[in-house]
Amino acid sequence: MKLYDAPLSPFCARVRIQLYAKGLEIPRAEPPGGPGSDAYREINPIGKIPALALDDGSVVPESSVIGEYLEDRFPEPSLRPSEPFARARMRLLCRFVDTYAEPPLHALFPYVTDPSTRDPAAIAARFEELTTRYDQLTRLLAPEGPLAAGPTLTLGDCTLFPLFFFATRIPPVLGGSDPTASRPRLAAWWEAVQQHPAVAKVDAELTQALRERLGAA
Ligand SMILES: N[C@@H](CCC(=O)N[C@@H](CS)C(=O)NCC(=O)O)C(=O)O
């Protein structure tokens, strides 16, 4: 198996947390020609990273699908709760990030890397949307915590951590606030998730990659 990966991608970071938490050593490679290239589309027709190339030549694209595939293929230690509602909550959190929370945050990134493009009205609109999403998210997290879907690390945490790595860094650069600062349940989750060794490792990787990216901007 081989994981097509890049250091700063939040989608790849989800998979790396899962690999580290499960103790899986799967070789990683940058996509040939970069994401979206013709060469890489020969491997993953969608052209995006991450993608997991299997030994029989087939490919599993899309981070959420890779996450479920790895759980099916390597069930222990499990990153899916066994209780049906907790598992549904975990899947809801993953879907919520992809469908509702990640797009407005993603839209802010170019304003950080290229200040000349900053549009105050557009930035304010994104902040407003993100405020709604963070408020919604606090009600979707498992109330008993401390992690996203209960006491142990799940795919929900793997998906949420990279989002909040950027959510705690990008808006403050643009005059926005840290979303964990004013939301106690979110703050408790954020505090707890960073204690997990697999998360701490990816935190360090993302920190280094972001430093290099912003240094090069
Ligand atoms: N829905 C995809 C999103 C992956 C994604 O957007 N990856 C970015 C890197 S962070 C990418 O490959 N962009 C290159 C492109 O769109 O051509 C997933 O969850 O895997």
mmCIF file of C-alpha atoms in Angstrom, residues 21-163:
data_model
loop_
_atom_site.group_PDB
_atom_site.id
_atom_site.type_symbol
_atom_site.label_atom_id
_atom_site.label_comp_id
_atom_site.label_asym_id
_atom_site.label_seq_id
_atom_site.Cartn_x
_atom_site.Cartn_y
_atom_site.Cartn_z
ATOM 1 C CA ALA A 21 -3.125 5.937 16.221
ATOM 2 C CA LYS A 22 -3.439 2.464 14.721
ATOM 3 C CA GLY A 23 0.324 1.905 14.512
ATOM 4 C CA LEU A 24 0.154 1.330 10.749
ATOM 5 C CA GLU A 25 3.327 1.976 8.805
ATOM 6 C CA ILE A 26 2.208 2.667 5.266
ATOM 7 C CA PRO A 27 4.734 4.292 2.887
ATOM 8 C CA ARG A 28 3.821 7.795 1.761
ATOM 9 C CA ALA A 29 4.602 9.660 -1.460
ATOM 10 C CA GLU A 30 3.875 13.028 -3.007
ATOM 11 C CA PRO A 31 1.589 12.668 -6.045
ATOM 12 C CA PRO A 32 3.608 12.489 -9.294
ATOM 13 C CA GLY A 33 3.385 15.863 -11.013
ATOM 14 C CA GLY A 34 1.417 17.241 -8.047
ATOM 15 C CA PRO A 35 -2.303 17.033 -7.225
ATOM 16 C CA GLY A 36 -4.466 17.508 -10.302
ATOM 17 C CA SER A 37 -1.698 16.599 -12.765
ATOM 18 C CA ASP A 38 -2.346 14.260 -15.672
ATOM 19 C CA ALA A 39 0.199 11.814 -14.231
ATOM 20 C CA TYR A 40 -1.562 11.717 -10.880
ATOM 21 C CA ARG A 41 -5.015 11.444 -12.482
ATOM 22 C CA GLU A 42 -3.802 8.184 -14.004
ATOM 23 C CA ILE A 43 -3.609 6.947 -10.395
ATOM 24 C CA ASN A 44 -6.549 8.835 -8.822
ATOM 25 C CA PRO A 45 -9.042 10.055 -11.445
ATOM 26 C CA ILE A 46 -10.328 12.731 -9.028
ATOM 27 C CA GLY A 47 -6.827 14.207 -8.858
ATOM 28 C CA LYS A 48 -6.950 15.105 -5.169
ATOM 29 C CA ILE A 49 -4.884 13.987 -2.201
ATOM 30 C CA PRO A 50 -5.035 11.860 -0.136
ATOM 31 C CA ALA A 51 -5.433 8.619 -2.062
ATOM 32 C CA LEU A 52 -4.533 5.146 -0.897
ATOM 33 C CA ALA A 53 -3.003 2.894 -3.563
ATOM 34 C CA LEU A 54 -3.558 -0.785 -2.771
ATOM 35 C CA ASP A 55 -1.153 -3.582 -3.599
ATOM 36 C CA ASP A 56 -3.449 -5.008 -6.312
ATOM 37 C CA GLY A 57 -3.324 -1.697 -8.235
ATOM 38 C CA SER A 58 -6.713 -0.370 -7.124
ATOM 39 C CA VAL A 59 -7.044 3.028 -5.453
ATOM 40 C CA VAL A 60 -9.154 4.377 -2.603
ATOM 41 C CA PRO A 61 -9.535 8.179 -2.941
ATOM 42 C CA GLU A 62 -11.229 10.674 -0.548
ATOM 43 C CA SER A 63 -10.104 10.997 3.072
ATOM 44 C CA SER A 64 -13.401 9.889 4.625
ATOM 45 C CA VAL A 65 -13.547 6.787 2.445
ATOM 46 C CA ILE A 66 -9.902 5.988 3.180
ATOM 47 C CA GLY A 67 -10.680 6.335 6.899
ATOM 48 C CA GLU A 68 -13.521 3.815 6.744
ATOM 49 C CA TYR A 69 -11.491 1.480 4.510
ATOM 50 C CA LEU A 70 -8.607 1.414 6.991
ATOM 51 C CA GLU A 71 -11.021 0.688 9.858
ATOM 52 C CA ASP A 72 -12.583 -2.181 7.890
ATOM 53 C CA ARG A 73 -9.233 -3.629 6.894
ATOM 54 C CA PHE A 74 -7.368 -3.048 10.188
ATOM 55 C CA PRO A 75 -10.113 -3.132 12.842
ATOM 56 C CA GLU A 76 -7.892 -2.910 15.942
ATOM 57 C CA PRO A 77 -7.474 -0.559 17.666
ATOM 58 C CA SER A 78 -10.823 0.733 16.459
ATOM 59 C CA LEU A 79 -11.362 4.414 15.739
ATOM 60 C CA ARG A 80 -15.110 3.843 15.422
ATOM 61 C CA PRO A 81 -17.347 3.637 18.499
ATOM 62 C CA SER A 82 -19.231 0.326 18.719
ATOM 63 C CA GLU A 83 -22.492 1.789 20.069
ATOM 64 C CA PRO A 84 -24.708 2.702 17.064
ATOM 65 C CA PHE A 85 -25.638 6.237 18.123
ATOM 66 C CA ALA A 86 -22.045 7.098 19.038
ATOM 67 C CA ARG A 87 -20.964 5.765 15.642
ATOM 68 C CA ALA A 88 -23.665 7.834 13.937
ATOM 69 C CA ARG A 89 -22.491 10.893 15.867
ATOM 70 C CA MET A 90 -18.931 10.255 14.716
ATOM 71 C CA ARG A 91 -20.056 10.028 11.089
ATOM 72 C CA LEU A 92 -22.179 13.145 11.464
ATOM 73 C CA LEU A 93 -19.182 15.096 12.766
ATOM 74 C CA CYS A 94 -17.123 13.981 9.757
ATOM 75 C CA ARG A 95 -19.890 14.955 7.364
ATOM 76 C CA PHE A 96 -20.465 18.266 9.146
ATOM 77 C CA VAL A 97 -16.825 19.237 8.698
ATOM 78 C CA ASP A 98 -16.790 18.340 4.995
ATOM 79 C CA THR A 99 -20.172 19.813 4.112
ATOM 80 C CA TYR A 100 -20.494 22.873 6.343
ATOM 81 C CA ALA A 101 -17.412 23.894 8.318
ATOM 82 C CA GLU A 102 -14.403 23.329 6.081
ATOM 83 C CA PRO A 103 -15.518 25.288 2.957
ATOM 84 C CA PRO A 104 -15.793 28.746 4.616
ATOM 85 C CA LEU A 105 -12.516 28.234 6.466
ATOM 86 C CA HIS A 106 -10.783 27.053 3.301
ATOM 87 C CA ALA A 107 -11.973 30.200 1.524
ATOM 88 C CA LEU A 108 -9.990 32.349 3.982
ATOM 89 C CA PHE A 109 -6.627 30.697 3.335
ATOM 90 C CA PRO A 110 -5.699 32.734 0.200
ATOM 91 C CA TYR A 111 -6.224 35.968 2.152
ATOM 92 C CA VAL A 112 -3.499 34.816 4.561
ATOM 93 C CA THR A 113 -0.984 33.747 1.943
ATOM 94 C CA ASP A 114 -1.608 36.765 -0.316
ATOM 95 C CA PRO A 115 -2.640 39.862 1.706
ATOM 96 C CA SER A 116 -3.107 41.883 -1.510
ATOM 97 C CA THR A 117 -6.294 39.896 -2.232
ATOM 98 C CA ARG A 118 -7.962 40.694 1.108
ATOM 99 C CA ASP A 119 -11.596 41.760 0.750
ATOM 100 C CA PRO A 120 -13.017 42.927 4.113
ATOM 101 C CA ALA A 121 -16.670 42.278 3.163
ATOM 102 C CA ALA A 122 -15.922 38.756 1.918
ATOM 103 C CA ILE A 123 -13.838 37.998 4.996
ATOM 104 C CA ALA A 124 -16.620 39.263 7.299
ATOM 105 C CA ALA A 125 -19.149 37.052 5.511
ATOM 106 C CA ARG A 126 -16.940 33.997 6.020
ATOM 107 C CA PHE A 127 -16.474 34.854 9.700
ATOM 108 C CA GLU A 128 -20.249 35.080 10.130
ATOM 109 C CA GLU A 129 -20.753 31.718 8.466
ATOM 110 C CA LEU A 130 -18.036 30.145 10.591
ATOM 111 C CA THR A 131 -19.603 31.506 13.799
ATOM 112 C CA THR A 132 -22.830 29.680 12.921
ATOM 113 C CA ARG A 133 -20.941 26.483 12.118
ATOM 114 C CA TYR A 134 -18.902 26.517 15.344
ATOM 115 C CA ASP A 135 -22.066 27.111 17.403
ATOM 116 C CA GLN A 136 -23.723 24.185 15.644
ATOM 117 C CA LEU A 137 -20.679 22.020 16.176
ATOM 118 C CA THR A 138 -20.672 22.553 19.953
ATOM 119 C CA ARG A 139 -24.118 20.898 19.988
ATOM 120 C CA LEU A 140 -23.013 17.966 17.836
ATOM 121 C CA LEU A 141 -20.033 16.945 19.976
ATOM 122 C CA ALA A 142 -20.668 14.191 22.542
ATOM 123 C CA PRO A 143 -21.697 16.166 25.660
ATOM 124 C CA GLU A 144 -19.845 13.794 27.977
ATOM 125 C CA GLY A 145 -16.615 14.049 25.956
ATOM 126 C CA PRO A 146 -13.861 14.532 26.426
ATOM 127 C CA LEU A 147 -13.250 13.633 22.774
ATOM 128 C CA ALA A 148 -15.585 14.314 19.863
ATOM 129 C CA ALA A 149 -17.735 11.172 19.984
ATOM 130 C CA GLY A 150 -16.982 9.990 23.508
ATOM 131 C CA PRO A 151 -14.075 8.871 25.650
ATOM 132 C CA THR A 152 -11.700 7.553 22.978
ATOM 133 C CA LEU A 153 -10.160 8.874 19.758
ATOM 134 C CA THR A 154 -12.358 8.280 16.698
ATOM 135 C CA LEU A 155 -12.463 9.263 13.054
ATOM 136 C CA GLY A 156 -14.453 12.281 14.254
ATOM 137 C CA ASP A 157 -11.384 13.595 16.054
ATOM 138 C CA CYS A 158 -9.137 12.747 13.085
ATOM 139 C CA THR A 159 -11.403 14.901 10.906
ATOM 140 C CA LEU A 160 -11.930 17.740 13.356
ATOM 141 C CA PHE A 161 -8.344 18.218 14.512
ATOM 142 C CA PRO A 162 -6.913 19.475 11.189
ATOM 143 C CA LEU A 163 -9.896 21.808 10.795
#
